[in-house]
mmCIF file of C-alpha atoms in Angstrom:
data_model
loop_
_atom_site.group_PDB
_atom_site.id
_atom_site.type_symbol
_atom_site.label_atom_id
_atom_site.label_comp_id
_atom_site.label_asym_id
_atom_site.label_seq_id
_atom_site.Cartn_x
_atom_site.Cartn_y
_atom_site.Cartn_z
ATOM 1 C CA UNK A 17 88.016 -13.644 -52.033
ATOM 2 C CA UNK A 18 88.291 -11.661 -48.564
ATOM 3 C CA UNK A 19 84.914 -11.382 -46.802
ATOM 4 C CA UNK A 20 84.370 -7.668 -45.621
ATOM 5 C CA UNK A 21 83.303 -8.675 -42.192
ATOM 6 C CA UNK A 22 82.182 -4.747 -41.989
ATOM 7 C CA UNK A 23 79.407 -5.029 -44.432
ATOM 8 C CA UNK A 24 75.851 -5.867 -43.598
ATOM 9 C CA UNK A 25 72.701 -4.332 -41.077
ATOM 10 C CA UNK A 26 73.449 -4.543 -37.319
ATOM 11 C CA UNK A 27 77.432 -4.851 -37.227
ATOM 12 C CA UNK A 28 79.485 -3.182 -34.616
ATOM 13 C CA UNK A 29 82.212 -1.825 -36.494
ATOM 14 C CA UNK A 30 84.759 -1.985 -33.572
ATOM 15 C CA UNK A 31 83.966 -5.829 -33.095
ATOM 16 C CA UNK A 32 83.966 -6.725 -36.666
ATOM 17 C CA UNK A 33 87.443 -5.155 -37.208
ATOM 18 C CA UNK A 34 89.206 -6.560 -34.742
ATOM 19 C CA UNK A 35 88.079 -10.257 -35.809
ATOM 20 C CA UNK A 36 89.504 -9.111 -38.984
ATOM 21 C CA UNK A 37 92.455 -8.066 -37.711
ATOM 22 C CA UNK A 38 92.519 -10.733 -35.374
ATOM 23 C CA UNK A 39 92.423 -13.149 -38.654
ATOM 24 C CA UNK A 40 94.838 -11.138 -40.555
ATOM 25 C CA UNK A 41 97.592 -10.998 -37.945
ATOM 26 C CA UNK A 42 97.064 -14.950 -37.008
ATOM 27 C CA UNK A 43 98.097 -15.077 -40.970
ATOM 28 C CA UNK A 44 101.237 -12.803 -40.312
ATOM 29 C CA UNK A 45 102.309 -15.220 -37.765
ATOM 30 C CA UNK A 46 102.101 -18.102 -40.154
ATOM 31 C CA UNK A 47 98.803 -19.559 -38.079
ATOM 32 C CA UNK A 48 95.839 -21.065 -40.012
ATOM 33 C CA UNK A 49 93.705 -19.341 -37.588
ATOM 34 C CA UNK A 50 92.471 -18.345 -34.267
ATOM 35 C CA UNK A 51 90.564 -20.610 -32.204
ATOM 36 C CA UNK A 52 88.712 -18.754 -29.427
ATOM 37 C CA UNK A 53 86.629 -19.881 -26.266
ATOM 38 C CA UNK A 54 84.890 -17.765 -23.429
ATOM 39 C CA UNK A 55 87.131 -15.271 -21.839
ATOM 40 C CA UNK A 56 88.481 -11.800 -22.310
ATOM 41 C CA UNK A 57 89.733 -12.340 -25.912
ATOM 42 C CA UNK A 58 85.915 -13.769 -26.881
ATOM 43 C CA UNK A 59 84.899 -10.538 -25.115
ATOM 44 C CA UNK A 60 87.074 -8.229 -26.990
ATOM 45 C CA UNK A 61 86.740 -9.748 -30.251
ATOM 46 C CA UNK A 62 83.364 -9.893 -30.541
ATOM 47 C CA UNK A 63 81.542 -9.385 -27.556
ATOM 48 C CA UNK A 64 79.959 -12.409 -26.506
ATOM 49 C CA UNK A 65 79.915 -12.813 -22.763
ATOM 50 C CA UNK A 66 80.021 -16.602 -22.552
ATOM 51 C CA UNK A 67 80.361 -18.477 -19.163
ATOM 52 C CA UNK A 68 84.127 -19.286 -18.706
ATOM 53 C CA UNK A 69 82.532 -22.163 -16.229
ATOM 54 C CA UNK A 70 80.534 -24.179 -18.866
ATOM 55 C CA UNK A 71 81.802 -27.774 -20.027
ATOM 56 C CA UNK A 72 79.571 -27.160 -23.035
ATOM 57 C CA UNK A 73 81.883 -25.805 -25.661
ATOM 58 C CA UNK A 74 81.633 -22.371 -27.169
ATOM 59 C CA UNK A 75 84.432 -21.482 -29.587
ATOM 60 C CA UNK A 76 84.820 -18.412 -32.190
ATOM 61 C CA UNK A 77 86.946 -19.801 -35.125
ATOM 62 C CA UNK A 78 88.623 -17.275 -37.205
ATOM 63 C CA UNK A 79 89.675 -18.317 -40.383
ATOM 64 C CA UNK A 80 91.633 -15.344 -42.790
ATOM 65 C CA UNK A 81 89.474 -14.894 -45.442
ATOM 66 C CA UNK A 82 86.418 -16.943 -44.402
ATOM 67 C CA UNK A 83 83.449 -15.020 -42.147
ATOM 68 C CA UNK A 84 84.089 -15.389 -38.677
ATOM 69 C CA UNK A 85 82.340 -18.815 -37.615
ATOM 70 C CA UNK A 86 80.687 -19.075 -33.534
ATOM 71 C CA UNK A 87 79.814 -22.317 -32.498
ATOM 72 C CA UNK A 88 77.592 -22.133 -29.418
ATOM 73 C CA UNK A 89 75.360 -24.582 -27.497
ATOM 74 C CA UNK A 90 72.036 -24.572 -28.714
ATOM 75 C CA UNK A 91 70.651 -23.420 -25.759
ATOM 76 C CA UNK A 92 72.724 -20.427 -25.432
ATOM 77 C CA UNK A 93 72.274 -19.459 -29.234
ATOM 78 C CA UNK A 94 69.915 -15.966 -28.014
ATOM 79 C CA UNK A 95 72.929 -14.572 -25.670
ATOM 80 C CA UNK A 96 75.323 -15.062 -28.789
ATOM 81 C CA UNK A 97 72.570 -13.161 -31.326
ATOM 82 C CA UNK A 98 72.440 -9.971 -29.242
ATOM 83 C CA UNK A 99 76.405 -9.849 -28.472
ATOM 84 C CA UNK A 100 77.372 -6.535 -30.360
ATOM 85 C CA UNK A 101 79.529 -8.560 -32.775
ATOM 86 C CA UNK A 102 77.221 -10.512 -33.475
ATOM 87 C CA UNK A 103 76.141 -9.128 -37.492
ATOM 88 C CA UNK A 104 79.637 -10.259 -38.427
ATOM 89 C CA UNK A 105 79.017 -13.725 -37.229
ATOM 90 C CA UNK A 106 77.879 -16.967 -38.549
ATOM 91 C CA UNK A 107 76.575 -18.695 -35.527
ATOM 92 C CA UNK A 108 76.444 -22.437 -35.514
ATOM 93 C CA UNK A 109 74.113 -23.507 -32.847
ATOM 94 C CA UNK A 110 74.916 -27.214 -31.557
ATOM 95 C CA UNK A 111 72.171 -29.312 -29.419
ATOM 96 C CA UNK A 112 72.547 -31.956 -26.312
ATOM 97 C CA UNK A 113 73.686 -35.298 -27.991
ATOM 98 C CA UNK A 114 75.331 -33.584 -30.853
ATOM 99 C CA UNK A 115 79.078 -33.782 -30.593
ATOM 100 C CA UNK A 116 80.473 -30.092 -30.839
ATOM 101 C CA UNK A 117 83.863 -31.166 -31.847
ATOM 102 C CA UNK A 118 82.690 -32.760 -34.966
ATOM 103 C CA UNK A 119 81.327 -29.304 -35.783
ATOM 104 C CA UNK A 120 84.032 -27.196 -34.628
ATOM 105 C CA UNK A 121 86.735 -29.666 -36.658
ATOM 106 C CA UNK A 122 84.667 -29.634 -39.763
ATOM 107 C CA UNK A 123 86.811 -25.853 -40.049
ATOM 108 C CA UNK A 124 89.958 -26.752 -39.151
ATOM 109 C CA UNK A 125 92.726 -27.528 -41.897
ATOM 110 C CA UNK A 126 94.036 -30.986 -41.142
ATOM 111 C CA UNK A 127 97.561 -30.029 -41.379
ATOM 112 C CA UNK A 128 96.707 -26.657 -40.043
ATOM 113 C CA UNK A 129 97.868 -24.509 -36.628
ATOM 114 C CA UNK A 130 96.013 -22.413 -34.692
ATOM 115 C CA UNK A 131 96.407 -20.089 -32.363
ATOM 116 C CA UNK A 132 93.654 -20.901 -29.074
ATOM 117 C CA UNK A 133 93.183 -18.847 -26.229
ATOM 118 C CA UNK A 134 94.583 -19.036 -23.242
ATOM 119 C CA UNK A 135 91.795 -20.166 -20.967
ATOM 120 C CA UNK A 136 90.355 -22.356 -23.082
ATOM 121 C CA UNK A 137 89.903 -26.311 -21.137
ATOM 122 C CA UNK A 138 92.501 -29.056 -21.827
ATOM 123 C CA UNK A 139 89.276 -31.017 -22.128
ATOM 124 C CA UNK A 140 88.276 -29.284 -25.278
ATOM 125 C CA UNK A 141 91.259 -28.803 -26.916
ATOM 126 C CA UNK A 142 92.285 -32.554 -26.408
ATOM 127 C CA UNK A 143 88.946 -33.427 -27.964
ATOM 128 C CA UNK A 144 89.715 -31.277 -31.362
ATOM 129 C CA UNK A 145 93.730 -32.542 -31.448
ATOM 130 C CA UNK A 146 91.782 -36.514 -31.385
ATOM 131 C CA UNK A 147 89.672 -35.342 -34.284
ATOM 132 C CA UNK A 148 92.719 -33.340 -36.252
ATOM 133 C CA UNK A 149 95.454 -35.328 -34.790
ATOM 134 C CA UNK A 150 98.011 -33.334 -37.514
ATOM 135 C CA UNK A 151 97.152 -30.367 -36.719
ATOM 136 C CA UNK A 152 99.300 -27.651 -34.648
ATOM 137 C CA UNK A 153 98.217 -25.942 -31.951
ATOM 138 C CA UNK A 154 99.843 -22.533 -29.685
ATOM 139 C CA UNK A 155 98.609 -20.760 -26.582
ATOM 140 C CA UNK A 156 97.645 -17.282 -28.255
ATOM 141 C CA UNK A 157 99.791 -15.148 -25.864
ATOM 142 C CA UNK A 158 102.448 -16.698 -27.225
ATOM 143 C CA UNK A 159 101.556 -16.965 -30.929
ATOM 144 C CA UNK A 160 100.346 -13.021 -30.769
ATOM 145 C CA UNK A 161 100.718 -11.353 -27.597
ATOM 146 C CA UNK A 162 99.978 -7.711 -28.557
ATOM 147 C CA UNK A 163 96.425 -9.087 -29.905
ATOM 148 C CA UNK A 164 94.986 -7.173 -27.661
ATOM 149 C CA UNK A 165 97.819 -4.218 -26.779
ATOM 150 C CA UNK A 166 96.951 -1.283 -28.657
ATOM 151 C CA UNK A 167 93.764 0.646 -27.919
ATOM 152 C CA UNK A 168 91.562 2.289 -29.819
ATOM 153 C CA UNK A 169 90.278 5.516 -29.367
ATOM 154 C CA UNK A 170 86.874 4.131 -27.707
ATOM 155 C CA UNK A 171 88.728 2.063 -25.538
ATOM 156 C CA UNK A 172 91.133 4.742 -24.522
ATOM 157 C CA UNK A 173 88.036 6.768 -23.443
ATOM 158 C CA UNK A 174 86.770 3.790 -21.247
ATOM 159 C CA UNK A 175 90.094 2.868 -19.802
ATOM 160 C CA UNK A 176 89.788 7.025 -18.548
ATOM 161 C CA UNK A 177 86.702 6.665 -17.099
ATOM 162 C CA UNK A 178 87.542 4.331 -14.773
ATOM 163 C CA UNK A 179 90.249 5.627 -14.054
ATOM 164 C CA UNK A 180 88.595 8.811 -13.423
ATOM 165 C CA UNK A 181 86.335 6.423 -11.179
ATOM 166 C CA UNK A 182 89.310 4.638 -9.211
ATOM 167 C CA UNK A 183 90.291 8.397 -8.734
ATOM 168 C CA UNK A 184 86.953 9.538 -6.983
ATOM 169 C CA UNK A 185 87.255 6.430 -5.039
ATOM 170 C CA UNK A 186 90.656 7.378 -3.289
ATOM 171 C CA UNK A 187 89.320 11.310 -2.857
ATOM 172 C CA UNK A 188 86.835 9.722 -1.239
ATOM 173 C CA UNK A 189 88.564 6.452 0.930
ATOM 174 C CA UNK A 190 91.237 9.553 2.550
ATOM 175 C CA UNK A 191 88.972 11.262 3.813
ATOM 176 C CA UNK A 192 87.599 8.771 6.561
ATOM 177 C CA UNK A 193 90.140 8.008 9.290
ATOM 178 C CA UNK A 194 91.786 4.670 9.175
ATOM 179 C CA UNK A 195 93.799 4.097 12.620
ATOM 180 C CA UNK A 196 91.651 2.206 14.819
ATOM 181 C CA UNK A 197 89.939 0.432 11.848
ATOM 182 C CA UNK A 198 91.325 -2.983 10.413
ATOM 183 C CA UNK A 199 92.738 -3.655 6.699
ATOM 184 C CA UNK A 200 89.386 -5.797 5.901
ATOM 185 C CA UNK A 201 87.512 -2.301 6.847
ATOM 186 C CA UNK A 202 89.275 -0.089 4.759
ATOM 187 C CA UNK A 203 89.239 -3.088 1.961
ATOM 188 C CA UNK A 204 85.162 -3.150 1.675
ATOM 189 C CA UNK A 205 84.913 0.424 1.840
ATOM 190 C CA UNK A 206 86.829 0.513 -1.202
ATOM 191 C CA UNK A 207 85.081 -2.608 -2.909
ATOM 192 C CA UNK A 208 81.436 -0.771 -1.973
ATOM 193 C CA UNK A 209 82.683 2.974 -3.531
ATOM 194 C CA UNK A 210 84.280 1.320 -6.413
ATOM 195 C CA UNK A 211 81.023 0.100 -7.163
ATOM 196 C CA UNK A 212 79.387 2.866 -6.186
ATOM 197 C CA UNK A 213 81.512 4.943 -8.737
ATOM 198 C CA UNK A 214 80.605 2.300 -11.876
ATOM 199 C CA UNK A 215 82.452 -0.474 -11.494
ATOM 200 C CA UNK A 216 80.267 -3.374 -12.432
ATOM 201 C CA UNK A 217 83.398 -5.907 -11.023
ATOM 202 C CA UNK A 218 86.056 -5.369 -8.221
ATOM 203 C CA UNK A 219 88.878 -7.391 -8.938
ATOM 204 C CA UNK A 220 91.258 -6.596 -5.745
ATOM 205 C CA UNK A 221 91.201 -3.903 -2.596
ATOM 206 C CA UNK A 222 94.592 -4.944 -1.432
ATOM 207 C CA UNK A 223 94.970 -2.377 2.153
ATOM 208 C CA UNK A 224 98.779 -2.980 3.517
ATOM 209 C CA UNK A 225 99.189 -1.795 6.692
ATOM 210 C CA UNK A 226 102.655 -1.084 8.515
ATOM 211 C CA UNK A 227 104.721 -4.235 8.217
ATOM 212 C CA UNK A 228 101.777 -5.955 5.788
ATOM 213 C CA UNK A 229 102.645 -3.026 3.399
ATOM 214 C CA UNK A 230 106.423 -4.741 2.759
ATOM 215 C CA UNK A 231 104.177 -7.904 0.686
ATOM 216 C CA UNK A 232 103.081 -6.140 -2.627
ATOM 217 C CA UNK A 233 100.137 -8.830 -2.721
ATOM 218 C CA UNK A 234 99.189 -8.415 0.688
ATOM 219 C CA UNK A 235 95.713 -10.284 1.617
ATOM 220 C CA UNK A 236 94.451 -7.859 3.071
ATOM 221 C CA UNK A 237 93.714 -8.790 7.519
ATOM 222 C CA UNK A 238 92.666 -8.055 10.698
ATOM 223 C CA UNK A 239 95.543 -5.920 11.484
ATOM 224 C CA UNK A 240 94.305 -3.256 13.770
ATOM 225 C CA UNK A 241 95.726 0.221 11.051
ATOM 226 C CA UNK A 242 97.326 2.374 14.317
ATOM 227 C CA UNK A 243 99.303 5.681 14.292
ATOM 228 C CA UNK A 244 102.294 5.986 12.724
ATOM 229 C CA UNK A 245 101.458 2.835 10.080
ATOM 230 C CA UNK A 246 102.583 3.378 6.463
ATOM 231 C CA UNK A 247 99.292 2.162 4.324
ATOM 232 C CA UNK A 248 99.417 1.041 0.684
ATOM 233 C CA UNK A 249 96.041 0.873 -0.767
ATOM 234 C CA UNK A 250 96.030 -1.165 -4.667
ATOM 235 C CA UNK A 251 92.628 -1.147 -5.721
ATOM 236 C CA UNK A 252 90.953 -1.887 -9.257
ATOM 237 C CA UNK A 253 88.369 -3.379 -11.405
ATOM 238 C CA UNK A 254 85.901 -2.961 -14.094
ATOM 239 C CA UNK A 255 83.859 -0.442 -15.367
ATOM 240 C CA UNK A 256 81.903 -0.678 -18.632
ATOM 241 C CA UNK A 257 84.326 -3.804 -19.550
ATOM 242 C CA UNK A 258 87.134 -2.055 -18.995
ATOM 243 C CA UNK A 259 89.811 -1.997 -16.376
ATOM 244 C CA UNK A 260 91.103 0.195 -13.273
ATOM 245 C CA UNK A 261 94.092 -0.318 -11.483
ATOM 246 C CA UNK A 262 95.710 2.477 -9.102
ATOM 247 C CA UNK A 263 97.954 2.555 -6.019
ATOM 248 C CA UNK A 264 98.800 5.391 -3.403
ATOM 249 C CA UNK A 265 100.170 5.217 -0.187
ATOM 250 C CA UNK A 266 99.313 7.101 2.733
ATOM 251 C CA UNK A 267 100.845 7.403 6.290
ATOM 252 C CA UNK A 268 98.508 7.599 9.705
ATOM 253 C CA UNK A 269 100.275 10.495 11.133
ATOM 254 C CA UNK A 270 103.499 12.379 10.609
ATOM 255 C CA UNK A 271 105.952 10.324 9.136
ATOM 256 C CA UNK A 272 109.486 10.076 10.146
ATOM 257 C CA UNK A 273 112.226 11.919 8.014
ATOM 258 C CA UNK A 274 113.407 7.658 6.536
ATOM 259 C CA UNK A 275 109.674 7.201 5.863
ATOM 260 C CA UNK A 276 109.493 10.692 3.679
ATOM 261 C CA UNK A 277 112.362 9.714 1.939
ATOM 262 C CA UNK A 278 111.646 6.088 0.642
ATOM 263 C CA UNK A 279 108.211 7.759 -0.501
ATOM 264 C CA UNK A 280 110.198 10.354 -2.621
ATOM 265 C CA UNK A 281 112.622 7.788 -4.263
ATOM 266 C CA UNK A 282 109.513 5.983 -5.058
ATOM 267 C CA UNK A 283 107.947 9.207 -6.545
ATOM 268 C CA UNK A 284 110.414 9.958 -8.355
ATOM 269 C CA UNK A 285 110.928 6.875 -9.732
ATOM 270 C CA UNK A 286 107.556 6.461 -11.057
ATOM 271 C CA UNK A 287 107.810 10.081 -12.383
ATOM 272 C CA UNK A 288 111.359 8.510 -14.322
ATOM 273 C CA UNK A 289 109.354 5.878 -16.258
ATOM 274 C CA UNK A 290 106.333 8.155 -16.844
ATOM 275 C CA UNK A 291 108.753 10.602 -18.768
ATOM 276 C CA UNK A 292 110.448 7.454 -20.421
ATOM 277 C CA UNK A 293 107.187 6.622 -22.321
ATOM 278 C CA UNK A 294 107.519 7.260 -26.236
ATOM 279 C CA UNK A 295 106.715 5.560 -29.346
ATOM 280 C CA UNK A 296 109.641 3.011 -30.172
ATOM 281 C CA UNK A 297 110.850 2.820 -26.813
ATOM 282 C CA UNK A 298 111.010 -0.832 -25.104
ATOM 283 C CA UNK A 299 108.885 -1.697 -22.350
ATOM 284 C CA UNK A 300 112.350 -2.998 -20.783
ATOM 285 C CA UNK A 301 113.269 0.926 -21.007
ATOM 286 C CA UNK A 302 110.420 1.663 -18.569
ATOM 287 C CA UNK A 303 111.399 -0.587 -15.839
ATOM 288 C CA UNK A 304 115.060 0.496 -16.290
ATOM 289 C CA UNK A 305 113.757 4.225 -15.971
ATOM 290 C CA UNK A 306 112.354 3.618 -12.416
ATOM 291 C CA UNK A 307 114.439 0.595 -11.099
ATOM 292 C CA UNK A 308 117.826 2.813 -12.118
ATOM 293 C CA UNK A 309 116.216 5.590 -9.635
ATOM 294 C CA UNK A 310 115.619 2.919 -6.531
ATOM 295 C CA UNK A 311 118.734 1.244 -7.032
ATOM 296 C CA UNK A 312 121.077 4.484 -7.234
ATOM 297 C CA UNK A 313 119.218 5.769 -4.315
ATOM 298 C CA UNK A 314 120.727 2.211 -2.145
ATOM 299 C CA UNK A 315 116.888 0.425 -2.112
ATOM 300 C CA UNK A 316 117.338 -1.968 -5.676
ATOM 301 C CA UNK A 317 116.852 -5.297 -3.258
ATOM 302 C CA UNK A 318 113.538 -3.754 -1.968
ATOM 303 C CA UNK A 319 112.243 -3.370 -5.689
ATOM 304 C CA UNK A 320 110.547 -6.723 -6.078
ATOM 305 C CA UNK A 321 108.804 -6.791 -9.279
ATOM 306 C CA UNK A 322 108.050 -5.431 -12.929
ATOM 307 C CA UNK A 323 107.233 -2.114 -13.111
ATOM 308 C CA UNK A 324 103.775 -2.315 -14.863
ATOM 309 C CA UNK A 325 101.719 -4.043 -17.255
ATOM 310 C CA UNK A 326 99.107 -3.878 -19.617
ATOM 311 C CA UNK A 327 95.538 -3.035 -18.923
ATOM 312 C CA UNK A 328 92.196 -3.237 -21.037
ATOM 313 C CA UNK A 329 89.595 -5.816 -21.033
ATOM 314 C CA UNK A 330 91.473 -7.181 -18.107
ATOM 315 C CA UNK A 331 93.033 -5.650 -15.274
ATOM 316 C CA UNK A 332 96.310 -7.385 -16.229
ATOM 317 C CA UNK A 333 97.500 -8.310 -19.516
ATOM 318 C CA UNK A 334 100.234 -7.352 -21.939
ATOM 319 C CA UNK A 335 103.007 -5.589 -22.872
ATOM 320 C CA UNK A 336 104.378 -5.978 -19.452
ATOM 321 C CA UNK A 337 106.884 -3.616 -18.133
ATOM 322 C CA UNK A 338 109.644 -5.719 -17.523
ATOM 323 C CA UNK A 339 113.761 -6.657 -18.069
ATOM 324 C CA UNK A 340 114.390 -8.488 -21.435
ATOM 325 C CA UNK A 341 110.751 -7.290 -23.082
ATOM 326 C CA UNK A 342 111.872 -5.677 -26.125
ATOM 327 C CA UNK A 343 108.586 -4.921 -27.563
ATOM 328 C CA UNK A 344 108.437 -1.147 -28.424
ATOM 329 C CA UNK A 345 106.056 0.907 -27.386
ATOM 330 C CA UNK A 346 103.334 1.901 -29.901
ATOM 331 C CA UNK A 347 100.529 5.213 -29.595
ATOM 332 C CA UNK A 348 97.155 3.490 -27.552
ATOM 333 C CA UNK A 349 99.223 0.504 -25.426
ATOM 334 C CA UNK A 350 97.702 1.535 -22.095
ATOM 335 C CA UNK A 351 100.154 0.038 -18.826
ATOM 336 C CA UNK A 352 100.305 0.799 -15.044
ATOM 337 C CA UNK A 353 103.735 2.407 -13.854
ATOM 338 C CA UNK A 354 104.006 1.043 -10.654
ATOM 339 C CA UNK A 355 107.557 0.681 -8.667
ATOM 340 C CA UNK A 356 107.661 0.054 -5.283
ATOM 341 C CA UNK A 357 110.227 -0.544 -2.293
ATOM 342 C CA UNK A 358 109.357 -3.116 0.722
ATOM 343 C CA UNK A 359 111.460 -3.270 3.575
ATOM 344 C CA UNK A 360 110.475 -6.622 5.270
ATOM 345 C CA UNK A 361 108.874 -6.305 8.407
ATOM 346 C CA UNK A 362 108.585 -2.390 8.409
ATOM 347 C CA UNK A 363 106.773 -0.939 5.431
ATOM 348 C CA UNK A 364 106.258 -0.838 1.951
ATOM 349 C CA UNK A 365 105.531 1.949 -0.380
ATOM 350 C CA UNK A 366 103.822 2.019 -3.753
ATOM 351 C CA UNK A 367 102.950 4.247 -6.523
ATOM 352 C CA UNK A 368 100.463 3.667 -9.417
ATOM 353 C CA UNK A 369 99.088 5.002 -11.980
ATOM 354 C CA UNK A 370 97.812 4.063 -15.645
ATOM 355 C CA UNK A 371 99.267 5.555 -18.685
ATOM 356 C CA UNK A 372 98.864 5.586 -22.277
ATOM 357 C CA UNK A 373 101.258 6.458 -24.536
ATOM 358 C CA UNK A 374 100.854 8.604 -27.368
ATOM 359 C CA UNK A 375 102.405 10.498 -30.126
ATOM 360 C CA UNK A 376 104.089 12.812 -27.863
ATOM 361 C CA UNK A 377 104.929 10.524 -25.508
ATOM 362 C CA UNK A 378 103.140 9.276 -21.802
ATOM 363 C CA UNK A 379 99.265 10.200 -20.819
ATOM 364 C CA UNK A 380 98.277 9.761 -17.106
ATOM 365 C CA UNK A 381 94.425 8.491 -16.670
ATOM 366 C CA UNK A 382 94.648 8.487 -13.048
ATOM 367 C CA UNK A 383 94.789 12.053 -11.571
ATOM 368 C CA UNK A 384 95.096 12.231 -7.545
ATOM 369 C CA UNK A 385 98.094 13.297 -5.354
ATOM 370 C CA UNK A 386 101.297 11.333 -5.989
ATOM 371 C CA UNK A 387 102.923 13.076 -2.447
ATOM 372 C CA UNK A 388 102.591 11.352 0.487
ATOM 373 C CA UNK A 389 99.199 12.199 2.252
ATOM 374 C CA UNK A 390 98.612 12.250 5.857
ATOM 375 C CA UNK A 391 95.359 10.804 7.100
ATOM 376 C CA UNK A 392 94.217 10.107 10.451
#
């Protein structure tokens, strides 16, 4: 008999049906189950915040039809209690001197296969495979990579906000002056008003300056910003567990008439994959949509990489925006659109901004100027 994870006092509905859905789709793919350690997916499913850095094991096992099963080191048993998933748990506490393993294998089918997260230690899993030696094992992004691809209407709602946040942070970032200042400068002002504006983690404040700008990952330097420079700013993080990612360029100055242009193909190519979103298309359509712009326009060698990815609990994750990804698009995937063109040692231009799609096609949560601004 199914359990209904959803029944009992205390239960966050959210958490409780996505370890059931979680479970069920783990089924669909043939998988005895789900084997989860600390990380975004242990986050998403049910809310635990475990350290990532601990060799002591914690591992959600997710069974289809049994009640979700958290094994957890004894001593960290009262973080796991209050994690808002946490009513549709059994929690199996384990002490120092008590091997976890034996515990954690006692629920695993000997012939079974299981789906385990990505980040979870090759010193743990090579532990359970000794104590279920015929059992199957595959990373989870590969076994069911849209686990965590379609967002719910709460998590729409948080993905906006910080966007909205990311948003308030470049309104605020343009309106300084940036020649004379270096690319580390500009990069804490952005990691201080990012928190400033909610975001409990900064994951990047890449600042691109003039040639710099023609590296897409750009660390950003000491480079002295000066008049005339073409400036990408990629900025993001996390705000009430959820993700931000935007990028806008800006120019220090009047640009010249060659700078104006590659800005405009790169507008309008972002423009081309935002009106390419709709349910059923493939994410390969969305890269096609913008690269097809930059390469009839003479820059396709400048174009570098994918032209977004997905977004939630993590700043990247999938469905990626990319040639050969056939996955069609479904209402609440959430992805950046972000093409770019980098002319080596000259500039680089970017354009991003996060998108859901829905229904009736693509939703923008990020909101400021998409022209080129001038800043001093």
């Amino acid at each position: 008999m199914t359990t209904d994870l959803r029944s009992g006092p205390g239960i966050s509905d959210d958490h409780a049906a996505r370890m059931e859905r979680a479970a069920r789709a783990a089924a669909q793919e043939g998988l005895s189950g789900l084997i989860v350690s600390p990380g975004p997916d242990l986050v998403w499913l049910c809310g635990y915040r475990a350290s990532p850095g601990s060799e002591r094991l914690t591992a959600l096992v997710l069974v289809p039809g049994r009640r979700p099963l958290l094994i957890v080191p004894e001593l960290e048993r009262g973080g796991a209690e209050h994690a808002p998933g946490a009513g549709a748990l059994t929690i199996r506490g384990w002490r120092d001197g008590e091997n976890p393993y034996d515990v954690t294998a006692g629920h695993l089918d000997v012939h079974g296969r299981y789906g385990v997260s990505d980040n979870t230690w090759a010193l743990h899993l090579l532990a359970l495979q000794r104590l279920r030696p015929g059992a199957g094992y595959a990373a989870l992004t590969e076994a069911l990579p849209m686990l965590r691809a379609v967002k719910d209407a709460s998590e729409v709602a948080r993905l906006a906000a910080a966007g909205t946040a990311a948003d308030a942070v470049y309104e605020a970032i343009v309106e300084r002056p940036f020649a004379g200042r270096r690319e580390l400068e500009i990069a804490a002002d952005l990691d201080r008003l990012l928190r400033e504006h909610g975001h409990s983690q900064v994951d990047f404040t890449i600042v691109g300056s003039g040639p710099n700008g023609a590296d897409p990952h750009h660390d950003s330097g000491d480079r002295v910003i000066a008049e005339g420079d073409m400036v990408v700013m990629d900025f993001g993080g996390l705000l009430d567990g959820y993700g931000s990612d935007t990028t806008r360029t800006v120019h220090v100055g009047e640009p010249t008439p060659e700078e104006r242009k590659v800005h405009d193909v790169v507008r309008e190519a972002q423009q081309a994959a935002f009106e390419a979103v709709r349910p059923g298309a493939a994410c390969q359509d969305i890269d096609r949509a913008a690269r097809s712009v930059i390469v009839r326009n003479g820059f396709g060698e400048y174009f570098v990489h994918r032209t977004g990815h997905g977004i939630g609990v993590t700043t990247h994750e999938p469905p990626y925006m990319v040639e050969g990804e056939h996955q069609p698009l479904v209402p609440g995937m959430c992805f950046s659109i972000e093409p770019g063109i980098y002319l080596p040692g000259r500039f680089g231009v970017r354009i991003e901004d996060i998108v859901v799609c829905e229904e009736s096609g693509g939703r923008r949560l990020n909101g400021t100027e998409r022209g080129l601004r001038v800043v001093g």
